[in-house]
Structures are given as structure tokens and as C-alpha cells.
PDB file of C-alpha atoms in Angstrom:
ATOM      1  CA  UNK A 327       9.374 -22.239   9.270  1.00 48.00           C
ATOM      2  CA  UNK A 328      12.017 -19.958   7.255  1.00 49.00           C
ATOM      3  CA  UNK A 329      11.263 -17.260   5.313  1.00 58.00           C
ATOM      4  CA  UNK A 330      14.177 -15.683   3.210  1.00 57.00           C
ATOM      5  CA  UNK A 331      14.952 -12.115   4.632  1.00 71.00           C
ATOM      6  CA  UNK A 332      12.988 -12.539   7.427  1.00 85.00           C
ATOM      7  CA  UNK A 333      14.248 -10.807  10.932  1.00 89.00           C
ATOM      8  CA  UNK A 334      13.698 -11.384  14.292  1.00 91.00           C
ATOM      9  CA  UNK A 335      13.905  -8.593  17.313  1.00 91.00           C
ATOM     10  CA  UNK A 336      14.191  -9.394  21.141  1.00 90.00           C
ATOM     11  CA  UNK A 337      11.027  -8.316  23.456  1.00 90.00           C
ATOM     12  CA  UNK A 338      11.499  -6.995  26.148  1.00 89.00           C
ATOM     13  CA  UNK A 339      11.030 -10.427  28.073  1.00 88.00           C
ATOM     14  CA  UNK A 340      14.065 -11.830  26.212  1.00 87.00           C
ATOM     15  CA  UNK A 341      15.961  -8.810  27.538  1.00 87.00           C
ATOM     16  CA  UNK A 342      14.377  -9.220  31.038  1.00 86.00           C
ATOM     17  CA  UNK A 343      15.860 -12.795  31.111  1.00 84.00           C
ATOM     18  CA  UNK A 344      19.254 -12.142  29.616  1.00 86.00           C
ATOM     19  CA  UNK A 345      19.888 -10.223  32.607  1.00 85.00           C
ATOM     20  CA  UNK A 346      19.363 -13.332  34.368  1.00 79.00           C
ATOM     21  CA  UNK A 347      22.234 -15.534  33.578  1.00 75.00           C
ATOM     22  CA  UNK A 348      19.970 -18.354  35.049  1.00 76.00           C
ATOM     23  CA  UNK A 349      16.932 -18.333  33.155  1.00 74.00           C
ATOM     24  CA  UNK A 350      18.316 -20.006  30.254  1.00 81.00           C
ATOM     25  CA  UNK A 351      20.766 -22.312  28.869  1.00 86.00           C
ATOM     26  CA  UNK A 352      23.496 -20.841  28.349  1.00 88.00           C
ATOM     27  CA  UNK A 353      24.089 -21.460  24.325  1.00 89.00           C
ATOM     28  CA  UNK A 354      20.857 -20.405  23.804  1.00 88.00           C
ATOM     29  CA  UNK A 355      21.833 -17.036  25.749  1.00 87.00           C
ATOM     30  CA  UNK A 356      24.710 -16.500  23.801  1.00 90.00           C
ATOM     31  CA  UNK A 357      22.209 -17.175  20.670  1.00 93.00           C
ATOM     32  CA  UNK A 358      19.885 -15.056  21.665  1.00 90.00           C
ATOM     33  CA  UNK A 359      22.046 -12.096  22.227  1.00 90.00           C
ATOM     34  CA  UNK A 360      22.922 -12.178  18.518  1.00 91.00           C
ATOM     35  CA  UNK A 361      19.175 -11.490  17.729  1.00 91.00           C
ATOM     36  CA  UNK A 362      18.983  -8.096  17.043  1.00 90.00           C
ATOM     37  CA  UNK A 363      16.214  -7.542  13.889  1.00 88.00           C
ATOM     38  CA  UNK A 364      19.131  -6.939  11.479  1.00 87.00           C
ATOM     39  CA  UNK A 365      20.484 -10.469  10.957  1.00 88.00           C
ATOM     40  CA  UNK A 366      18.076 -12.608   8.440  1.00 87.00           C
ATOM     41  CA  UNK A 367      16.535 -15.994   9.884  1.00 89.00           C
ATOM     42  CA  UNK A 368      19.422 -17.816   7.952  1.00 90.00           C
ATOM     43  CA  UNK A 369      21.980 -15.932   9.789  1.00 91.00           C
ATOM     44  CA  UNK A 370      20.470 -16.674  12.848  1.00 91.00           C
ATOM     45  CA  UNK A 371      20.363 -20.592  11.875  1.00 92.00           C
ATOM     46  CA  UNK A 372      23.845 -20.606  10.914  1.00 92.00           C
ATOM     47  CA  UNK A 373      24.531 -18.909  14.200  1.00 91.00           C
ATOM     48  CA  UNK A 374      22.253 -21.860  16.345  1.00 92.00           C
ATOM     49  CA  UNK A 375      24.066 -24.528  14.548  1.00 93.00           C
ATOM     50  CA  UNK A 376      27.585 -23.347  15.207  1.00 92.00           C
ATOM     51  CA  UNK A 377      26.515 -23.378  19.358  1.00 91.00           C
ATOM     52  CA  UNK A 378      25.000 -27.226  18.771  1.00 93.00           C
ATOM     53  CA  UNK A 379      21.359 -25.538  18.671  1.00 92.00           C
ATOM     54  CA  UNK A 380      18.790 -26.728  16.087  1.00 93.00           C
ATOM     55  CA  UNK A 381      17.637 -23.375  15.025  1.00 89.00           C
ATOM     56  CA  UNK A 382      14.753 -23.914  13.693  1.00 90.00           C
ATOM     57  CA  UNK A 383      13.490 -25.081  16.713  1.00 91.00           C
ATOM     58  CA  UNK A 384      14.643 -22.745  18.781  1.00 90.00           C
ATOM     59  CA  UNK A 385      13.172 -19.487  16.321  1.00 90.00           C
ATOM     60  CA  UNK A 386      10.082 -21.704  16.685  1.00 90.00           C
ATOM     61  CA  UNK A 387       9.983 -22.195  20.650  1.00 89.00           C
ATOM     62  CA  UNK A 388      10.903 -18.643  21.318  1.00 90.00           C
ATOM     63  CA  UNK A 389       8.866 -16.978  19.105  1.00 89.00           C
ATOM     64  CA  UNK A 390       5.489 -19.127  20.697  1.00 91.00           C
ATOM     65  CA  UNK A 391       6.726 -18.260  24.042  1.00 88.00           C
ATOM     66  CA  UNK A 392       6.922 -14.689  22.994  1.00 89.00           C
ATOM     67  CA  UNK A 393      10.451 -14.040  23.528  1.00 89.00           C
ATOM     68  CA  UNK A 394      11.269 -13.192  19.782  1.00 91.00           C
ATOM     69  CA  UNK A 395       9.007 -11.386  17.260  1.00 89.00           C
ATOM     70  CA  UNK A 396       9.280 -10.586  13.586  1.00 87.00           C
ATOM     71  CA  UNK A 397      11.368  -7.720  13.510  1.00 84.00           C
ATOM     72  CA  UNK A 398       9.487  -6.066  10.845  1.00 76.00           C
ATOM     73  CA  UNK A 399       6.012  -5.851  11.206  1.00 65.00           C
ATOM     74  CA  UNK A 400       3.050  -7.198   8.402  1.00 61.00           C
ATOM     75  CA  UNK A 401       2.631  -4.767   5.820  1.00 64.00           C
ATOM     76  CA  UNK A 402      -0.438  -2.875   6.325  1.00 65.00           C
ATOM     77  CA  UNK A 403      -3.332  -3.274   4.281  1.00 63.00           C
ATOM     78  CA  UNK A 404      -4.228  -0.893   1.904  1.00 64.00           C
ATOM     79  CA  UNK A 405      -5.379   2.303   2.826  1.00 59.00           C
ATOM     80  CA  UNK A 406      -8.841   2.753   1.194  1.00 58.00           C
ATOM     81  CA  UNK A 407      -9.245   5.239  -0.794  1.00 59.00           C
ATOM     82  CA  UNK A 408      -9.747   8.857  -0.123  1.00 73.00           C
ATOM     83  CA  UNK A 409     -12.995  10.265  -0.347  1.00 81.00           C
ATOM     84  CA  UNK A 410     -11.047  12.862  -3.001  1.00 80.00           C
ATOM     85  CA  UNK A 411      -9.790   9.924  -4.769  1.00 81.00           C
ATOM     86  CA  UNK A 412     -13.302   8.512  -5.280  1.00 83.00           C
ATOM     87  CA  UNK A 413     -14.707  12.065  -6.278  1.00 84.00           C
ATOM     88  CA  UNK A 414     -12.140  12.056  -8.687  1.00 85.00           C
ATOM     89  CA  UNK A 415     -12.707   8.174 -10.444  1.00 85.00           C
ATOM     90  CA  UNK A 416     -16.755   9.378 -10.117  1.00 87.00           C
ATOM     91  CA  UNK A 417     -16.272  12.188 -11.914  1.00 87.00           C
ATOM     92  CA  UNK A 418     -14.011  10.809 -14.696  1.00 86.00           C
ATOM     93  CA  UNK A 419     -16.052   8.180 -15.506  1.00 87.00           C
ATOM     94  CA  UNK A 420     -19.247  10.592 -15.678  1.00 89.00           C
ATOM     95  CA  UNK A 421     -17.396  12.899 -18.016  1.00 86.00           C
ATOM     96  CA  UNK A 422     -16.107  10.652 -20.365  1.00 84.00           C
ATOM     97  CA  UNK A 423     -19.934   9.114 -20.378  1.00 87.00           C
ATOM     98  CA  UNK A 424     -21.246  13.131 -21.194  1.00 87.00           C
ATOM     99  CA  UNK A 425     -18.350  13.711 -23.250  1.00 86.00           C
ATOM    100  CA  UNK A 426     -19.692  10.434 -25.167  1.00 85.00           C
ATOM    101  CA  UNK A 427     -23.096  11.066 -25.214  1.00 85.00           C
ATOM    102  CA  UNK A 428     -22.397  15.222 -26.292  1.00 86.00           C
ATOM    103  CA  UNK A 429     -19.762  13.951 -29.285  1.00 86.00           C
ATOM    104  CA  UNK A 430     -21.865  11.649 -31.098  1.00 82.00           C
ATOM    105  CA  UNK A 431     -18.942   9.448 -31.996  1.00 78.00           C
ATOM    106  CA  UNK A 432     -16.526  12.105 -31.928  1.00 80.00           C
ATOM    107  CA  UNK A 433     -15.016  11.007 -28.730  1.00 77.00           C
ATOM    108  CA  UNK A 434     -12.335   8.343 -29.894  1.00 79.00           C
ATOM    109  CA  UNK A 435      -9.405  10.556 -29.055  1.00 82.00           C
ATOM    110  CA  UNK A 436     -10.600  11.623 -26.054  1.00 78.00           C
ATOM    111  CA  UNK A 437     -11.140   8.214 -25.042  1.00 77.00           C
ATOM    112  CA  UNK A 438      -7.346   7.347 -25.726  1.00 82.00           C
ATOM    113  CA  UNK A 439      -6.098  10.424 -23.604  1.00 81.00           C
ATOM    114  CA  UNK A 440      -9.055   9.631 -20.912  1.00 80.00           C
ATOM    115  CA  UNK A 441      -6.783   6.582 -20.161  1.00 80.00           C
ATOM    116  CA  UNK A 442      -3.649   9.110 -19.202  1.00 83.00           C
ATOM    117  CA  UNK A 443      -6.299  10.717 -16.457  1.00 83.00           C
ATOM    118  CA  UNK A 444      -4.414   9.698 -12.919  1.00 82.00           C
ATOM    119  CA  UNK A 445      -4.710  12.960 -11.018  1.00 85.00           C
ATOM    120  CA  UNK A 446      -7.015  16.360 -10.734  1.00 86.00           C
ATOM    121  CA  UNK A 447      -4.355  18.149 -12.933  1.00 87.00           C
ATOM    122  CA  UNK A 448      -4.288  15.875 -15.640  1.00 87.00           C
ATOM    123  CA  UNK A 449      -7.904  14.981 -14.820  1.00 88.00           C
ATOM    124  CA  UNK A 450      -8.570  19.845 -15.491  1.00 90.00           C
ATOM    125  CA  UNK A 451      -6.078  19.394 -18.377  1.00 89.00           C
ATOM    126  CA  UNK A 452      -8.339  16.720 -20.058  1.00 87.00           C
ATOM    127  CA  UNK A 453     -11.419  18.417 -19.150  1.00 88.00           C
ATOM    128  CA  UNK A 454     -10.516  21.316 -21.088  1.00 89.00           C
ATOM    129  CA  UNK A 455     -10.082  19.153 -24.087  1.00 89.00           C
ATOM    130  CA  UNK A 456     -13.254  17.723 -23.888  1.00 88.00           C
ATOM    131  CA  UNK A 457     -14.594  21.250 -23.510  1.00 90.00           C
ATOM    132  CA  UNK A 458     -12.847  22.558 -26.391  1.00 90.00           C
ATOM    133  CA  UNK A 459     -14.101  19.549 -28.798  1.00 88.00           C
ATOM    134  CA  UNK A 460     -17.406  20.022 -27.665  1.00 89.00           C
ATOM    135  CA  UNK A 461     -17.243  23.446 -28.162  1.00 91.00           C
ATOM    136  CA  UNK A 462     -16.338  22.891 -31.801  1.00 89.00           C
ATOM    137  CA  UNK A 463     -18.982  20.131 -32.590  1.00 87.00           C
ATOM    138  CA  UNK A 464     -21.705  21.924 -30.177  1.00 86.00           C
ATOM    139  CA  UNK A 465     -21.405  24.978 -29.281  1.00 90.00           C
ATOM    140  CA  UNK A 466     -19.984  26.928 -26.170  1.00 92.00           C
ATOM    141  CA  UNK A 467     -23.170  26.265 -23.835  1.00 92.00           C
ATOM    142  CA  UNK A 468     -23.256  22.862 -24.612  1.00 90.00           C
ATOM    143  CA  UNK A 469     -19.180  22.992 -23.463  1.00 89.00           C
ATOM    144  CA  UNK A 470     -20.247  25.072 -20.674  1.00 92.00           C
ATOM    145  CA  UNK A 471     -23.136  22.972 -19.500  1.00 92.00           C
ATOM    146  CA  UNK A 472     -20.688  19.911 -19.593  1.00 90.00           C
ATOM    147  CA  UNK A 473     -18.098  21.573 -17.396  1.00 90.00           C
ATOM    148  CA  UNK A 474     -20.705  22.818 -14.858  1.00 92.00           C
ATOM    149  CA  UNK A 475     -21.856  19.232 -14.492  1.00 91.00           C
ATOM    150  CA  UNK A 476     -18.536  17.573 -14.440  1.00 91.00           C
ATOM    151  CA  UNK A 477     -17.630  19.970 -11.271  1.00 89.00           C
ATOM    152  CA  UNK A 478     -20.958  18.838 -10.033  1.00 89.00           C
ATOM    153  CA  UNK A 479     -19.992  15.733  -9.781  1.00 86.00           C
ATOM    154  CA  UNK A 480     -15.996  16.569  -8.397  1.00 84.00           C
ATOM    155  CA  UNK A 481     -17.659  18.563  -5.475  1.00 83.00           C
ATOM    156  CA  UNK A 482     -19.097  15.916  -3.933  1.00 71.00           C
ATOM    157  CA  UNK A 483     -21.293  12.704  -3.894  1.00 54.00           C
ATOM    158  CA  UNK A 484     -24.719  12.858  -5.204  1.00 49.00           C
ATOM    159  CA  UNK A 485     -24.424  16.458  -6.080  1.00 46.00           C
ATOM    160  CA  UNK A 486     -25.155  15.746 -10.379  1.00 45.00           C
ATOM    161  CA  UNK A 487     -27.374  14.131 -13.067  1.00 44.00           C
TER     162      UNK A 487
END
């Protein structure tokens, strides 16, 4: 079964057996030398058909018997994320819920830029908005108090509200 772009790689069985000039036919020797994880799976097809091989076949048999692999491995899932990462999301989404709740309404703007909020230094640059609007509509402790709780929540799990 082709895949565009994919590339196969000797093992080390393959090269175990081209050493023995016995082990194998010898078009499918001279095949298999050309296998070298840079030429694509159409290369190598091209290559089986011009020694009277049926390449497909051939990718097929040898790769089941373990003498060819892919010659770039799966891509690896996802890392999860960080325990940072997830501090970070928790926190965001509690301040723009405070930031909400201490506004009244006022928060449409800060919604919009909330939206910008990737990373902690966007994340401190938009938390010093939020404290300087909530300053203005309630007062420094209020800003303070939201701050204090904000970090609460950054620090760690379970550590606010």
C-alpha cells in the first residue's frame, strides 16, 4: 500500500543478509541496496520495476518479514499539556469570570483583548488592564483583591475561590 513521500530504511537484518550474497535473489539484493530512507516509496517502485520486481509486493513482503521499516517514524502524539499551561488556561478563565462579575457590564473590551491572552506575559499585560478598569469603576482594593485572587489561582490548583 503506497503512501506519497513515504520512506523506507534497512534493519539491521536486511544488512545482516546483504552480506550474504546467498540469502536472497539476487534482483531483489540489488533492490534492496537502493533502500536507504531517503528515496520515496515511488522511487523505490520505479526502481523494482526496472529489475522485473513487482514492487509493491516486494515493500509489502519485506516490510512483514521485518527487513524494511518506515524510515520515519509515526508522529508522536501530543504532548499533554503542562501543568503551567493548565495553571495558566485556569486562571484566565477565572479572571475574565471576576473581571465580569467586578465590571458590571463594563467588561466588553476586555473580553475582546482576553481573546489575544496566549502566554503569562500577555496573560500579566492583560491582567493589569483588568486591574486598571477595575480600579476606575471600583476602587483600588477591589483591583487589588482581584489581582491577589487571580495569582491565587496561577500558583497552583485548588489554591482560590
Amino acid at each position: 500500500m503506497e503512501r506519497k513521500g513515504r520512506r523506507w530504511r534497512k534493519t539491521e537484518l536486511s544488512r545482516r543478509l546483504l552480506n550474504d550474497r546467498a540469502a536472497m535473489p539476487p534482483a531483489w539484493r540489488m533492490w534492496l541496496i537502493t533502500v536507504d530512507g531517503r528515496r520515496s516509496e515511488t522511487e523505490l517502485l520505479t526502481l523494482a520495476a526496472g529489475l522485473g520486481l513487482d514492487g509493491s509486493t516486494l515493500i509489502e513482503r519485506l516490510a512483514a518479514d521485518g527487513w524494511i521499516a518506515d524510515a520515519v517514524p509515526p508522529a508522536p502524539q501530543p504532548a499533554e499539556a503542562t501543568p503551567a499551561r493548565r495553571r495558566l488556561a485556569a486562571a484566565r478563565m477565572f479572571a475574565i469570570d471576576l473581571a465580569a462579575r467586578m465590571l458590571a457590564g463594563r467588561d466588553a473590551e476586555l473580553r475582546e483583548s482576553w481573546r489575544e491572552v496566549q502566554d503569562e506575559a500577555s496573560f500579566e499585560r492583560w491582567l493589569g488592564d483588568c486591574a486598571g478598569r477595575i480600579a476606575e469603576a471600583a476602587g483600588q482594593d477591589r483591583a487589588a483583591l482581584f489581582v491577589q485572587r487571580v495569582e491565587l489561582v496561577l500558583s497552583g490548583p485548588g489554591a482560590a475561590r
